[in-house]
Amino acid sequence: MRTLNVALGDRAYPIHIGRGLLDRADLILPYLKTKRVAIVTNDVVGPLYLGRLQAALEAAGVRVASVVLPDGEAHKDWPTLNRIFDMLLAERCERSTTLVALGGGVVGDMGGFAASCYQRGMPFIQIPTTLLAQVDSSVGGKTAINHPLGKNMIGAFYQPKLVLADIDTLNTLPARELSAGLAEVIKYGLIRDPAFLEWLEQNLEPLMAREPEALAHAIEVSCRNKAEVVAADETEQGERALLNLGHTFGHAIETGLGYGEWLHGEAVAAGTMMAAELSRRLGWLDGADLARTVALFERAALPVRGPTLGAGRYLELMSHDKKVEAGKLRLILLHALGKAVIHGEAPQADIAAAIEACCG
Amino acid sequence: MRTLNVALGDRAYPIHIGRGLLDRADLILPYLKTKRVAIVTNDVVGPLYLGRLQAALEAAGVRVASVVLPDGEAHKDWPTLNRIFDMLLAERCERSTTLVALGGGVVGDMGGFAASCYQRGMPFIQIPTTLLAQVDSSVGGKTAINHPLGKNMIGAFYQPKLVLADIDTLNTLPARELSAGLAEVIKYGLIRDPAFLEWLEQNLEPLMAREPEALAHAIEVSCRNKAEVVAADETEQGERALLNLGHTFGHAIETGLGYGEWLHGEAVAAGTMMAAELSRRLGWLDGADLARTVALFERAALPVRGPTLGAGRYLELMSHDKKVEAGKLRLILLHALGKAVIHGEAPQADIAAAIEACCG
């Protein structure tokens, strides 16, 4: 088991990465305020892992309540969030009860937001079961639900007390979701870690084959990169925005097609290529850099082109982005492979051209 | 104008108390991140004061959007909260836009909670227009909406950047709401300020007559008391719970009758008498103390007896209280007039008897 500490002062917390962690109630117990836990999971992950986690906790004397939500980004909305509140209230959970999110990014986002709101805040533990959640959503405390007019528009910054990343749970992950997780892994290399980018180029096949050692390393380095960024800028006033490489374009794809059509990681991959193409037009990347990026995404079985929505529709959707300030769209672009920057000066025509060049 | 500082480290903020503050955009400008404001108000306060506030801000070059919600605790729910999000998104408000809550406690609670959630947090200014909001909701950062199973169950601790308490707005307050506000004012005397309790006994008539000097003093002393408690215990781990004198009983009244039947302050007055009666049964108060408390509430035209729901129903409703820990109901009781304590050991039979003695 590897352990990484997310340094956030009095909100610091550990991430344990390893095999068989789902049965390790001993890792959870020190973080409970009282011996009560409410587990939030979904109807895909629940049947696979809820029983095991619940049995381990109950064997340790913990009283467990749970709710099983419908799976998918399409349900990351208020009515589904309210099912968590209904369960917490029906089971008379207290603000000292710990909410445990067992599942992927959507379960983590909704569980975390529910924990932040229930009785104005209850303790929260994350057990991410997808690669995407293990390398991304489990670090940094961003929680949210979607609004018909925008993704992740309603939420909170709320840190977990503990994250358990059990690599064994990735064995049941559909191939498409493994790839989607790799999109965020590759992102860390692109934005700030050239050495990791090279390691990925050498180890993409073991990762795709789910070799535990390769996965553990990729998860640890990804989380360490994210933790460093988050520790420096918890509420995204500056540097943290760099983590959103490909996300402004990607969110437009997700919103434009309707939540759930494309996986988040797939949209990020295509969105990252748009950001890379725009960076090339600004003179920062060359054709070889783009080819290298495309190759890595393609080996990870990820889309490198977005759906044809029309550049105008992309720009319209992107104008709702949370990084818009004083009406100005700020994009995360690449000065080089391994070095992302926040840029608010890209000409609208260049943005549109980069989108068109990467669609269809 | 009097100014009080709420000392909460990097979340400290000032409360200005005085006359004609609604027109003082100069007081607001230093707290705006950008010259954009979204005002949340309701259909009672909006027609009276929205135009004036908006005109003052626009004259200072601030772009203003607004939403007018239906009035009342019955609308402190998700669908109404979502109307705020709809407006913020339709108007393309950014996370640097400042949300201004113009109205009573419900508007403040919903505006504050919306501000805490929108894009994971936007700046927030409160302009409370009821006595209750000026002395209670405007200090301490508690925001929330109701759930059918419990009051204020979903919310956040979120501090405003600034509070403007314009005493002139109290001139349009219905008499019943003025009284409801006085319930919380009297509460500060009862829980921790015997000198203020005596001042109130000497000045209740000027307060009921809305004399500005008396109101300004009562608001300032109330806010100072609350600010001291909140500064010591922002997230209610301990002492802050004392502010809930009468509230556990009172919430049972509000929930039991359906939100909006009794005003919050009315429920708190009757609930405080239940807490006082229980304190008498525990040997802490005597008959004279109770008579003094009853007299003060009655002079403020407040109810001193609760509705007849049956003690069993009260206890059932009270078991959802946020102060329940490990299944144990913790009540705020009075060791003496001017000294509240948290007590988790009152026998169930005594609680029931105190409720019955104060009903009908």
XYZ file of C-alpha atoms in Angstrom:
720
model
C 0.000 0.000 0.000
C 1.269 3.469 -0.917
C 0.131 6.522 1.051
C 0.134 10.090 -0.146
C -0.682 13.082 2.031
C -2.718 15.969 0.612
C -1.302 18.964 2.508
C -4.196 21.313 3.223
C -3.448 22.478 6.768
C -6.236 21.493 9.129
C -8.029 19.873 6.194
C -5.099 17.629 5.239
C -5.928 14.005 4.458
C -4.241 10.783 3.311
C -4.815 8.830 0.096
C -4.087 5.113 0.432
C -3.411 3.325 -2.874
C -3.229 -0.471 -3.032
C -4.966 -3.806 -3.407
C -7.761 -5.237 -1.234
C -8.406 -1.941 0.578
C -12.180 -2.432 0.425
C -11.979 -4.980 3.246
C -9.714 -2.819 5.398
C -12.179 -1.315 7.885
C -9.116 -0.773 10.099
C -8.036 1.981 7.693
C -11.415 3.703 8.022
C -12.095 3.422 11.758
C -9.551 6.056 12.904
C -11.394 8.637 10.780
C -14.936 8.068 12.093
C -16.330 10.529 14.653
C -18.968 8.005 15.755
C -19.497 4.403 14.699
C -22.062 5.372 12.081
C -21.584 5.460 8.347
C -23.887 6.234 5.401
C -22.665 4.761 2.116
C -23.607 6.371 -1.204
C -23.066 4.179 -4.264
C -24.721 3.423 -7.608
C -26.507 0.500 -9.227
C -23.393 -0.666 -11.080
C -20.824 -0.467 -8.276
C -23.233 -1.357 -5.467
C -23.913 -4.938 -6.560
C -20.164 -5.515 -6.961
C -18.707 -3.951 -3.828
C -21.289 -2.551 -1.395
C -21.781 -5.866 0.418
C -18.069 -6.338 1.018
C -17.505 -2.833 2.329
C -20.608 -2.981 4.503
C -19.642 -6.397 5.930
C -16.143 -5.181 6.776
C -17.507 -2.108 8.548
C -20.223 -3.993 10.417
C -17.699 -6.590 11.560
C -15.836 -3.647 13.098
C -18.971 -2.567 14.973
C -20.003 0.248 12.637
C -23.707 0.860 11.967
C -24.200 1.238 8.209
C -26.972 2.841 6.149
C -26.793 3.087 2.371
C -28.424 4.432 -0.767
C -27.957 3.093 -4.303
C -28.307 5.788 -6.978
C -28.821 5.317 -10.715
C -25.482 5.268 -12.540
C -24.215 7.994 -14.815
C -23.553 11.677 -15.375
C -27.164 12.098 -16.568
C -28.237 11.586 -12.932
C -25.820 14.094 -11.418
C -28.756 16.348 -10.686
C -30.856 17.673 -7.846
C -33.548 14.929 -7.745
C -30.848 12.269 -7.404
C -28.928 14.311 -4.832
C -32.139 14.616 -2.874
C -32.343 10.825 -2.644
C -29.185 11.001 -0.527
C -30.811 13.579 1.771
C -33.971 11.456 1.974
C -31.899 8.454 3.086
C -29.842 10.474 5.588
C -32.994 11.915 7.161
C -35.007 8.688 7.072
C -32.109 6.882 8.774
C -31.737 9.799 11.174
C -28.103 10.248 10.326
C -26.427 12.897 12.437
C -23.908 15.529 11.494
C -21.291 13.330 13.185
C -22.203 10.383 10.910
C -19.610 9.866 8.156
C -20.740 9.764 4.535
C -18.755 7.285 2.404
C -18.882 7.642 -1.394
C -18.242 4.271 -3.050
C -18.058 4.592 -6.818
C -16.811 6.759 -9.644
C -16.599 10.485 -10.124
C -20.336 11.078 -10.192
C -20.891 9.241 -6.912
C -17.949 11.111 -5.387
C -19.215 14.479 -6.618
C -22.738 13.873 -5.357
C -21.715 12.189 -2.119
C -19.245 14.966 -1.386
C -21.741 17.723 -2.148
C -24.413 16.002 -0.054
C -21.904 15.661 2.811
C -21.006 19.347 2.533
C -24.695 20.377 2.738
C -26.286 17.867 5.101
C -26.815 19.660 8.385
C -24.280 22.167 6.964
C -21.504 19.590 6.789
C -20.789 15.997 7.860
C -17.477 14.077 7.592
C -16.796 12.488 4.229
C -14.655 9.546 3.016
C -14.097 8.645 -0.618
C -13.588 5.140 -2.008
C -13.178 5.786 -5.737
C -13.696 2.699 -7.916
C -12.863 4.107 -11.352
C -9.475 5.193 -12.593
C -10.862 8.656 -13.337
C -12.106 9.068 -9.780
C -8.887 7.672 -8.307
C -6.630 10.089 -10.176
C -8.878 13.121 -10.349
C -12.071 13.500 -8.339
C -10.564 12.017 -5.164
C -8.053 14.841 -4.816
C -8.978 18.427 -4.253
C -12.409 18.563 -2.730
C -14.386 19.733 -5.746
C -17.967 18.518 -5.473
C -20.968 19.489 -7.573
C -24.116 18.626 -9.437
C -25.087 19.751 -12.934
C -27.683 22.339 -13.911
C -29.482 22.156 -17.268
C -27.555 25.298 -18.252
C -24.120 24.114 -17.172
C -22.019 21.286 -15.814
C -20.861 21.348 -12.190
C -22.548 24.714 -11.696
C -23.821 23.982 -8.185
C -21.392 22.613 -5.658
C -18.844 23.197 -2.946
C -15.182 22.854 -2.105
C -15.281 20.131 0.529
C -12.338 17.945 1.508
C -12.650 14.256 2.462
C -11.093 12.948 5.661
C -9.600 9.978 3.817
C -9.416 8.466 0.328
C -9.031 4.714 -0.298
C -8.048 3.856 -3.885
C -8.424 0.083 -4.176
C -6.736 -0.921 -7.433
C -8.547 -4.262 -7.468
C -11.817 -2.455 -8.163
C -10.393 -1.445 -11.565
C -10.616 -5.096 -12.673
C -14.356 -4.708 -13.153
C -14.076 -1.353 -14.931
C -15.322 -1.327 -18.563
C -12.510 -0.724 -21.062
C -14.084 2.554 -22.181
C -13.931 3.892 -18.624
C -10.353 2.766 -18.125
C -9.470 4.815 -21.201
C -11.436 7.793 -19.911
C -9.375 7.660 -16.706
C -6.155 7.563 -18.689
C -7.149 10.857 -20.336
C -6.738 12.590 -16.963
C -3.537 10.642 -16.225
C -2.029 11.843 -19.510
C -3.213 15.354 -18.645
C -0.910 15.517 -15.592
C 2.036 14.714 -17.852
C 0.979 17.379 -20.338
C 0.409 20.209 -17.882
C 3.390 19.889 -15.502
C 5.338 16.607 -15.546
C 7.387 15.890 -18.717
C 9.139 12.932 -17.029
C 5.785 11.333 -16.263
C 4.713 11.974 -19.865
C 7.724 9.951 -21.038
C 6.992 7.207 -18.501
C 3.455 7.038 -19.890
C 4.743 6.735 -23.453
C 6.807 3.751 -22.295
C 4.117 2.149 -20.123
C 0.801 2.651 -21.831
C 0.390 -1.018 -22.742
C 0.886 -2.320 -19.148
C -1.626 0.311 -18.032
C -4.158 -0.759 -20.660
C -3.538 -4.371 -19.508
C -4.343 -3.225 -15.912
C -1.040 -4.395 -14.456
C -1.296 -3.469 -10.770
C 2.215 -2.070 -10.392
C 1.821 0.196 -13.414
C -1.612 1.342 -12.252
C -0.403 2.024 -8.708
C 2.477 4.130 -10.035
C 0.262 6.080 -12.444
C -2.325 6.739 -9.730
C 0.293 7.814 -7.196
C 2.087 10.202 -9.569
C -1.234 11.618 -10.814
C -2.513 12.198 -7.278
C 0.825 13.696 -6.216
C 0.704 16.135 -9.121
C -2.862 17.106 -8.357
C -2.211 17.332 -4.617
C 0.703 19.720 -5.189
C -1.430 21.985 -7.340
C -4.411 21.887 -4.976
C -2.284 22.518 -1.883
C -0.997 25.689 -3.536
C -4.428 26.926 -4.631
C -7.320 25.179 -2.894
C -10.182 27.281 -4.228
C -8.855 27.797 -7.760
C -7.869 31.431 -7.666
C -4.904 30.728 -9.966
C -2.648 27.726 -10.655
C -5.352 25.160 -9.939
C -7.103 26.185 -13.133
C -4.250 24.479 -15.041
C -5.825 21.149 -14.083
C -8.624 22.092 -16.445
C -6.574 21.518 -19.608
C -9.055 20.372 -22.241
C -11.963 20.838 -19.859
C -13.508 24.043 -21.215
C -13.719 22.498 -24.701
C -14.623 19.144 -23.112
C -17.477 20.558 -21.044
C -18.882 22.082 -24.233
C -18.873 18.607 -25.791
C -20.544 17.077 -22.748
C -23.181 19.798 -22.441
C -23.720 20.080 -26.180
C -24.398 16.361 -26.612
C -26.322 15.997 -23.342
C -24.655 14.656 -20.214
C -23.689 11.026 -20.454
C -23.255 10.669 -24.227
C -19.495 11.029 -24.035
C -17.595 10.056 -20.915
C -15.906 12.988 -19.185
C -12.439 11.605 -19.960
C -13.324 11.159 -23.624
C -14.474 14.769 -23.844
C -11.279 15.880 -22.077
C -9.129 13.976 -24.588
C -10.808 15.610 -27.588
C -10.864 18.945 -25.737
C -7.154 18.661 -24.993
C -6.449 18.217 -28.697
C -8.397 21.445 -29.346
C -6.299 23.212 -26.719
C -3.139 21.741 -28.257
C -4.199 22.815 -31.747
C -4.890 26.348 -30.488
C -1.474 26.338 -28.780
C 0.067 25.397 -32.130
C -1.723 28.279 -33.828
C -0.304 30.590 -31.157
C 3.156 29.297 -32.022
C 3.841 27.387 -28.805
C 3.617 23.775 -30.007
C 4.776 22.311 -33.311
C 3.411 19.518 -35.465
C 5.629 16.936 -33.758
C 4.215 17.879 -30.339
C 0.695 17.429 -31.660
C 1.547 14.086 -33.237
C 3.047 12.885 -29.936
C -0.109 13.920 -28.049
C -2.459 12.360 -30.584
C -0.454 9.127 -30.495
C -0.678 8.838 -26.717
C -4.458 9.409 -26.662
C -4.946 6.969 -29.560
C -2.923 4.245 -27.797
C -5.246 4.798 -24.835
C -8.201 4.238 -27.185
C -9.448 7.802 -26.690
C -11.158 10.101 -29.223
C -8.914 12.865 -30.530
C -11.630 14.736 -32.440
C -14.799 16.323 -31.096
C -18.348 15.959 -32.416
C -19.428 18.393 -35.125
C -21.515 20.927 -33.234
C -20.227 23.936 -35.147
C -17.659 26.326 -33.678
C -20.389 28.856 -32.850
C -22.198 26.374 -30.639
C -18.927 25.395 -28.949
C -18.177 29.046 -28.175
C -21.702 29.637 -26.893
C -21.411 26.649 -24.553
C -17.907 27.649 -23.458
C -19.073 31.135 -22.485
C -20.746 29.591 -19.391
C -17.370 28.336 -18.140
C -16.523 29.075 -14.493
C -13.168 30.485 -15.602
C -14.872 33.321 -17.496
C -13.910 36.570 -15.759
C -15.237 40.005 -16.690
C -16.782 38.395 -19.765
C -13.410 37.056 -20.923
C -12.853 33.367 -21.675
C -9.644 32.145 -20.047
C -8.293 28.933 -21.559
C -5.694 26.476 -20.384
C -3.169 26.091 -23.181
C 0.266 24.520 -23.588
C 3.495 26.520 -23.820
C 5.179 23.150 -24.330
C 4.376 19.507 -23.642
C 4.677 19.430 -19.849
C 3.944 23.126 -19.307
C 0.402 24.517 -19.228
C -0.538 28.200 -18.904
C -3.723 30.194 -18.327
C -4.364 32.398 -21.338
C -7.140 34.951 -21.733
C -5.959 36.612 -24.945
C -6.511 34.010 -27.670
C -8.359 35.659 -30.586
C -11.913 34.354 -30.991
C -11.154 33.477 -34.639
C -8.211 31.281 -33.630
C -10.315 29.496 -30.999
C -13.013 28.837 -33.583
C -10.460 27.625 -36.144
C -8.851 25.262 -33.610
C -12.265 23.811 -32.792
C -13.140 23.321 -36.461
C -9.760 21.691 -37.115
C -10.451 19.115 -34.391
C -14.066 18.234 -35.122
C -15.798 15.539 -37.048
C -23.897 54.753 11.616
C -22.443 52.160 13.989
C -20.006 49.516 12.720
C -19.296 46.183 14.303
C -16.589 43.808 13.138
C -17.245 40.060 13.115
C -13.785 38.623 13.856
C -13.397 35.478 11.782
C -9.790 35.702 10.588
C -9.610 35.880 6.813
C -13.409 35.681 6.698
C -13.918 38.706 8.996
C -16.553 41.204 7.891
C -18.191 44.433 9.066
C -21.827 45.050 9.993
C -22.967 48.638 9.450
C -26.062 49.642 11.435
C -27.840 52.909 10.733
C -30.426 54.874 8.771
C -30.609 55.349 4.996
C -27.959 52.718 4.252
C -29.927 51.358 1.284
C -28.836 54.336 -0.803
C -25.191 54.077 0.226
C -23.635 52.264 -2.755
C -20.357 53.763 -1.509
C -20.485 51.316 1.396
C -20.895 48.373 -0.993
C -18.404 49.243 -3.752
C -15.216 48.431 -1.785
C -16.476 44.857 -1.341
C -17.228 44.055 -4.992
C -14.717 41.953 -6.951
C -16.157 43.155 -10.248
C -18.869 45.735 -10.955
C -21.572 43.077 -11.204
C -24.229 42.288 -8.631
C -27.131 39.832 -8.531
C -29.839 40.832 -6.048
C -32.082 38.202 -4.455
C -35.233 39.554 -2.816
C -38.870 38.599 -2.344
C -42.249 39.858 -3.513
C -42.883 41.823 -0.311
C -39.499 43.518 0.099
C -38.765 43.873 -3.621
C -41.565 46.343 -4.410
C -40.530 48.452 -1.402
C -36.739 48.577 -1.699
C -35.323 46.806 -4.773
C -35.664 49.851 -7.034
C -33.822 52.124 -4.592
C -30.936 49.716 -4.058
C -30.651 48.979 -7.760
C -30.710 52.673 -8.686
C -27.990 53.464 -6.147
C -25.774 50.660 -7.482
C -26.375 51.495 -11.136
C -25.592 55.143 -10.476
C -22.237 53.878 -9.201
C -21.636 51.980 -12.464
C -22.598 48.525 -11.201
C -24.447 46.146 -13.541
C -27.393 44.656 -11.636
C -29.443 41.492 -12.196
C -32.203 40.429 -9.820
C -34.712 37.740 -8.927
C -37.871 38.215 -6.855
C -38.853 35.091 -4.898
C -42.197 34.332 -3.247
C -42.178 35.451 0.386
C -42.151 33.135 3.375
C -40.592 30.150 5.126
C -42.896 27.851 3.107
C -40.782 28.710 0.048
C -37.396 28.046 1.672
C -37.061 24.957 -0.466
C -35.150 23.571 -3.416
C -37.492 24.703 -6.236
C -37.283 28.298 -4.995
C -33.515 28.073 -4.496
C -33.242 26.825 -8.047
C -34.912 30.016 -9.280
C -31.827 31.842 -8.021
C -29.546 29.476 -9.966
C -31.735 29.900 -13.064
C -31.370 33.667 -12.844
C -27.603 33.521 -12.201
C -27.068 31.244 -15.199
C -29.492 33.040 -17.500
C -27.760 36.334 -16.687
C -24.368 34.613 -17.084
C -23.269 35.696 -13.651
C -19.688 34.720 -12.905
C -18.137 33.421 -9.741
C -16.714 36.909 -9.242
C -20.221 38.447 -9.378
C -21.489 39.392 -5.900
C -24.835 38.062 -4.716
C -26.771 40.551 -2.559
C -29.604 39.227 -0.370
C -32.165 41.977 0.245
C -34.862 40.836 2.666
C -35.522 38.879 5.809
C -34.082 35.664 7.190
C -35.477 33.434 4.462
C -34.016 35.572 1.668
C -30.704 35.703 3.554
C -30.645 31.943 4.112
C -31.464 31.149 0.499
C -29.293 33.879 -0.996
C -26.387 32.825 1.183
C -26.780 29.152 0.375
C -27.092 29.898 -3.341
C -23.944 32.057 -3.144
C -22.071 29.262 -1.364
C -23.031 26.726 -4.093
C -23.033 28.734 -7.326
C -19.882 27.772 -9.174
C -18.742 26.461 -5.762
C -18.885 29.877 -4.146
C -19.404 33.525 -5.121
C -19.067 36.634 -2.874
C -22.116 37.466 -0.795
C -23.488 40.649 0.838
C -26.471 40.762 3.159
C -28.940 43.628 3.476
C -31.370 42.345 6.116
C -34.682 44.181 6.200
C -36.352 42.515 9.202
C -35.371 42.834 12.833
C -34.934 39.063 13.039
C -32.525 39.017 10.124
C -30.649 42.051 11.413
C -30.009 40.568 14.858
C -29.720 36.896 13.970
C -29.352 35.623 10.403
C -26.947 38.369 9.379
C -24.284 37.214 11.821
C -22.580 33.866 11.679
C -22.828 32.555 8.157
C -25.481 29.910 8.658
C -27.369 29.381 5.422
C -29.853 26.644 4.567
C -33.055 25.462 2.972
C -35.675 23.191 4.524
C -36.367 19.549 3.718
C -39.834 18.043 4.237
C -38.310 15.999 7.081
C -36.549 18.832 8.840
C -35.880 22.549 8.983
C -32.541 23.926 7.773
C -31.316 20.416 7.027
C -29.486 21.349 3.813
C -27.099 24.263 3.894
C -23.628 25.614 4.440
C -21.569 27.788 6.715
C -20.812 30.726 4.429
C -19.788 34.182 5.597
C -20.872 37.418 3.896
C -18.321 40.051 2.910
C -20.494 42.798 4.405
C -23.809 43.309 6.210
C -25.848 46.508 5.937
C -28.602 46.798 8.554
C -30.718 49.770 7.498
C -32.979 50.594 10.449
C -35.336 52.605 8.243
C -36.447 49.381 6.547
C -38.000 48.329 9.865
C -40.631 51.056 9.433
C -42.464 48.883 6.902
C -42.170 45.704 8.983
C -45.518 44.229 10.121
C -45.970 44.374 13.911
C -46.009 40.590 14.153
C -42.562 40.391 12.549
C -41.157 43.120 14.758
C -42.221 41.001 17.735
C -40.684 37.887 16.201
C -37.384 39.731 15.920
C -37.575 40.807 19.538
C -37.746 37.126 20.538
C -34.177 36.683 19.331
C -33.114 39.985 20.899
C -34.466 38.840 24.263
C -32.688 35.513 23.721
C -29.259 37.188 23.793
C -30.096 38.658 27.181
C -31.261 35.279 28.473
C -28.288 33.216 27.296
C -25.316 35.457 28.147
C -26.010 39.119 28.884
C -27.910 39.884 32.120
C -27.200 43.620 31.791
C -28.806 43.657 28.341
C -31.758 41.711 29.754
C -32.301 44.529 32.274
C -31.918 47.160 29.537
C -34.606 45.346 27.547
C -36.945 45.312 30.543
C -36.511 49.079 30.742
C -36.734 49.761 26.993
C -39.267 47.391 25.526
C -41.816 50.122 24.849
C -39.427 52.334 22.821
C -38.444 49.218 20.863
C -42.065 48.325 20.166
C -42.558 51.972 19.086
C -39.587 51.534 16.675
C -37.567 54.410 18.108
C -34.393 54.417 15.988
C -31.943 54.938 18.855
C -33.419 52.054 20.861
C -33.460 49.804 17.796
C -29.881 50.662 16.855
C -28.712 49.848 20.377
C -30.633 46.567 20.538
C -29.336 45.507 17.116
C -25.762 46.422 17.950
C -25.725 44.617 21.304
C -27.460 41.574 19.799
C -25.009 41.378 16.899
C -22.056 41.896 19.254
C -23.254 39.033 21.444
C -23.742 36.768 18.481
C -20.457 37.799 16.873
C -18.551 36.962 20.063
C -20.081 33.508 20.206
C -19.576 32.822 16.507
C -15.974 34.033 16.527
C -15.246 31.494 19.266
C -17.012 28.610 17.522
C -17.726 29.228 13.848
C -19.024 25.772 12.911
C -20.971 25.072 16.095
C -18.796 22.421 17.695
C -19.626 23.783 21.171
C -20.545 27.196 22.588
C -22.338 28.350 19.442
C -25.120 25.877 20.176
C -26.153 28.160 23.069
C -27.613 30.524 20.476
C -30.230 27.854 19.914
C -32.055 28.490 23.195
C -35.691 27.648 22.517
C -34.890 26.536 18.973
C -35.144 22.750 19.355
C -38.643 23.109 20.831
C -39.351 25.946 18.393
C -38.336 23.958 15.307
C -40.713 21.206 16.444
C -43.505 23.791 16.504
C -42.589 25.102 13.058
C -42.240 21.649 11.493
C -45.246 20.226 13.314
C -47.562 22.982 12.124
C -46.014 23.219 8.667
C -43.501 25.922 7.809
C -44.942 29.393 7.787
C -47.854 28.943 10.212
C -45.896 30.406 13.109
C -43.110 32.878 12.535
C -39.691 31.593 13.576
C -39.411 34.145 16.383
C -42.846 33.214 17.708
C -41.857 29.555 17.829
C -38.606 30.510 19.558
C -40.490 32.490 22.223
C -42.796 29.577 23.067
C -39.848 27.167 22.784
C -37.798 29.296 25.145
C -40.573 29.076 27.728
C -40.435 25.265 27.393
C -36.667 25.362 27.940
C -37.177 27.682 30.922
C -39.865 25.412 32.368
C -37.555 22.393 31.987
C -34.761 24.404 33.631
C -37.132 25.080 36.551
C -37.898 21.365 36.850
C -34.139 20.691 36.988
C -33.916 23.165 39.869
C -32.015 25.907 38.058
C -34.698 28.591 37.690
C -37.421 29.560 40.145
C -40.972 30.782 39.638
C -39.865 34.411 39.741
C -37.384 33.818 36.900
C -40.150 32.285 34.816
C -42.538 35.120 35.563
C -39.871 37.638 34.507
C -39.306 35.808 31.222
C -43.004 35.440 30.478
C -43.547 39.135 31.205
C -40.848 40.197 28.756
C -42.185 38.009 25.940
C -45.750 39.153 26.611
C -44.760 42.826 26.506
C -43.209 42.033 23.114
C -46.585 40.577 22.025
C -45.091 37.099 21.659
C -46.735 33.720 22.376
C -45.508 32.055 25.560
C -47.303 28.740 25.023
C -46.906 26.259 22.161
C -49.620 24.624 20.053
C -51.081 21.380 21.403
C -49.362 18.740 19.312
C -48.906 16.269 22.162
C -45.556 15.781 23.905
C -44.927 12.590 21.930
C -45.153 14.438 18.630
C -42.872 17.200 19.948
C -40.257 14.615 20.985
C -40.520 12.817 17.651
C -39.950 16.087 15.781
C -37.136 17.100 18.136
C -35.284 13.826 17.507
C -34.302 15.153 14.049
C -32.460 18.084 15.632
C -28.931 18.756 14.350
C -27.699 18.828 17.966
C -28.583 15.136 18.427
C -25.326 13.244 18.970
C -25.047 9.459 19.336
C -28.850 9.363 19.511
C -28.903 11.765 22.464
C -30.941 14.981 22.431
C -28.860 17.889 23.684
C -30.920 20.873 24.803
C -29.999 24.464 25.530
C -31.253 25.240 29.027
C -30.809 28.049 31.547
C -28.673 27.753 34.672
C -29.877 31.263 35.469
C -31.370 34.201 33.554
C -28.348 35.340 31.566
C -26.530 31.991 31.581
C -27.370 29.197 29.139
C -25.838 25.699 29.137
C -25.862 22.684 26.796
C -27.464 19.765 28.595
C -27.793 16.215 27.286
C -29.021 14.541 30.478
C -32.557 15.826 30.982
C -34.868 12.830 31.644
C -37.311 12.238 28.788
C -40.207 12.414 31.259
C -39.151 15.890 32.430
C -38.846 17.109 28.836
C -42.329 15.785 28.078
C -43.749 17.350 31.252
C -42.178 20.725 30.443
C -43.693 20.618 26.956
C -47.144 19.705 28.283
C -46.930 22.485 30.885
C -46.295 25.040 28.133
C -48.843 23.962 25.547
C -52.351 25.000 24.640
